Every structure is written in C-alpha cells, then in structure tokens.
Amino acid sequence: MAPVGGTAVQDHVALAEIELCGELIIAASAAEERLSLESIDEVLRVAEERDASGG
C-alpha cells in the first residue's frame, strides 16, 4: 500500500536492475537459441560499464 501524503520513495538501483532484467527477457524471447555469455554481456552493456569505470 502506498504511503498517505504522496511521499514516494524510489530505489534507483532496483529500478535499473528491473530495466536490465526486462532487456534480458526481450533479448531471450527474440533469440532462436539460448543467449551466449557474450550476448548477455552485450545486452547488459558490460563492456561499456568496464570502459566507463576504467577497468
């Protein structure tokens, strides 16, 4: 139940994780076979994160 008074709390990390899960579900449903680890990394933008963090 939502709190009275309109005080909404947003967990930005949880929202980002939900978005990534959705993207994985879409990619998996569009694929004819199981997604490879490389495909999963591409959907999750792992390389972009690695480049952005300098790793």
PDB file of C-alpha atoms in Angstrom:
ATOM      1  CA  MET A   1       0.000   0.000   0.000  1.00  0.00           C
ATOM      2  CA  ALA A   2       1.352   3.437  -0.902  1.00  0.00           C
ATOM      3  CA  PRO A   3       2.029   5.814   1.962  1.00  0.00           C
ATOM      4  CA  VAL A   4      -0.531   8.548   2.553  1.00  0.00           C
ATOM      5  CA  GLY A   5       0.601  12.053   1.670  1.00  0.00           C
ATOM      6  CA  GLY A   6       2.309  11.326  -1.639  1.00  0.00           C
ATOM      7  CA  THR A   7       5.771  10.602  -0.304  1.00  0.00           C
ATOM      8  CA  ALA A   8       7.191   8.266  -2.928  1.00  0.00           C
ATOM      9  CA  VAL A   9      10.490   6.535  -2.350  1.00  0.00           C
ATOM     10  CA  GLN A  10      12.428   5.381  -5.390  1.00  0.00           C
ATOM     11  CA  ASP A  11      15.283   2.925  -5.297  1.00  0.00           C
ATOM     12  CA  HIS A  12      17.235   3.885  -8.416  1.00  0.00           C
ATOM     13  CA  VAL A  13      19.459   0.798  -8.233  1.00  0.00           C
ATOM     14  CA  ALA A  14      16.443  -1.502  -8.080  1.00  0.00           C
ATOM     15  CA  LEU A  15      14.793   0.339 -10.977  1.00  0.00           C
ATOM     16  CA  ALA A  16      17.964  -0.025 -13.086  1.00  0.00           C
ATOM     17  CA  GLU A  17      18.121  -3.749 -12.286  1.00  0.00           C
ATOM     18  CA  ILE A  18      14.477  -4.188 -13.278  1.00  0.00           C
ATOM     19  CA  GLU A  19      15.150  -2.410 -16.570  1.00  0.00           C
ATOM     20  CA  LEU A  20      18.140  -4.668 -17.304  1.00  0.00           C
ATOM     21  CA  CYS A  21      16.091  -7.771 -16.477  1.00  0.00           C
ATOM     22  CA  GLY A  22      13.446  -6.594 -18.903  1.00  0.00           C
ATOM     23  CA  GLU A  23      16.046  -6.103 -21.617  1.00  0.00           C
ATOM     24  CA  LEU A  24      17.362  -9.627 -20.994  1.00  0.00           C
ATOM     25  CA  ILE A  25      13.864 -11.075 -21.210  1.00  0.00           C
ATOM     26  CA  ILE A  26      13.262  -9.286 -24.524  1.00  0.00           C
ATOM     27  CA  ALA A  27      16.593 -10.474 -25.939  1.00  0.00           C
ATOM     28  CA  ALA A  28      15.976 -14.045 -24.791  1.00  0.00           C
ATOM     29  CA  SER A  29      12.481 -14.138 -26.267  1.00  0.00           C
ATOM     30  CA  ALA A  30      13.767 -12.825 -29.616  1.00  0.00           C
ATOM     31  CA  ALA A  31      16.634 -15.339 -29.792  1.00  0.00           C
ATOM     32  CA  GLU A  32      16.195 -18.659 -31.547  1.00  0.00           C
ATOM     33  CA  GLU A  33      18.648 -20.366 -29.174  1.00  0.00           C
ATOM     34  CA  ARG A  34      19.965 -19.749 -25.687  1.00  0.00           C
ATOM     35  CA  LEU A  35      21.837 -16.497 -25.284  1.00  0.00           C
ATOM     36  CA  SER A  36      25.597 -16.876 -25.132  1.00  0.00           C
ATOM     37  CA  LEU A  37      27.516 -15.243 -22.310  1.00  0.00           C
ATOM     38  CA  GLU A  38      28.803 -12.703 -24.818  1.00  0.00           C
ATOM     39  CA  SER A  39      25.235 -11.882 -25.887  1.00  0.00           C
ATOM     40  CA  ILE A  40      24.179 -11.449 -22.277  1.00  0.00           C
ATOM     41  CA  ASP A  41      27.142  -9.143 -21.639  1.00  0.00           C
ATOM     42  CA  GLU A  42      26.160  -7.129 -24.716  1.00  0.00           C
ATOM     43  CA  VAL A  43      22.553  -6.760 -23.538  1.00  0.00           C
ATOM     44  CA  LEU A  44      23.737  -5.742 -20.063  1.00  0.00           C
ATOM     45  CA  ARG A  45      26.325  -3.360 -21.572  1.00  0.00           C
ATOM     46  CA  VAL A  46      29.116  -4.904 -19.503  1.00  0.00           C
ATOM     47  CA  ALA A  47      31.886  -3.639 -21.788  1.00  0.00           C
ATOM     48  CA  GLU A  48      30.509  -0.082 -21.602  1.00  0.00           C
ATOM     49  CA  GLU A  49      30.498  -0.234 -17.805  1.00  0.00           C
ATOM     50  CA  ARG A  50      34.032  -1.612 -17.772  1.00  0.00           C
ATOM     51  CA  ASP A  51      35.229   1.196 -20.080  1.00  0.00           C
ATOM     52  CA  ALA A  52      33.438   3.859 -18.033  1.00  0.00           C
ATOM     53  CA  SER A  53      34.966   2.662 -14.769  1.00  0.00           C
ATOM     54  CA  GLY A  54      38.456   2.384 -16.265  1.00  0.00           C
ATOM     55  CA  GLY A  55      38.654  -1.400 -15.806  1.00  0.00           C
TER      56      GLY A  55
END
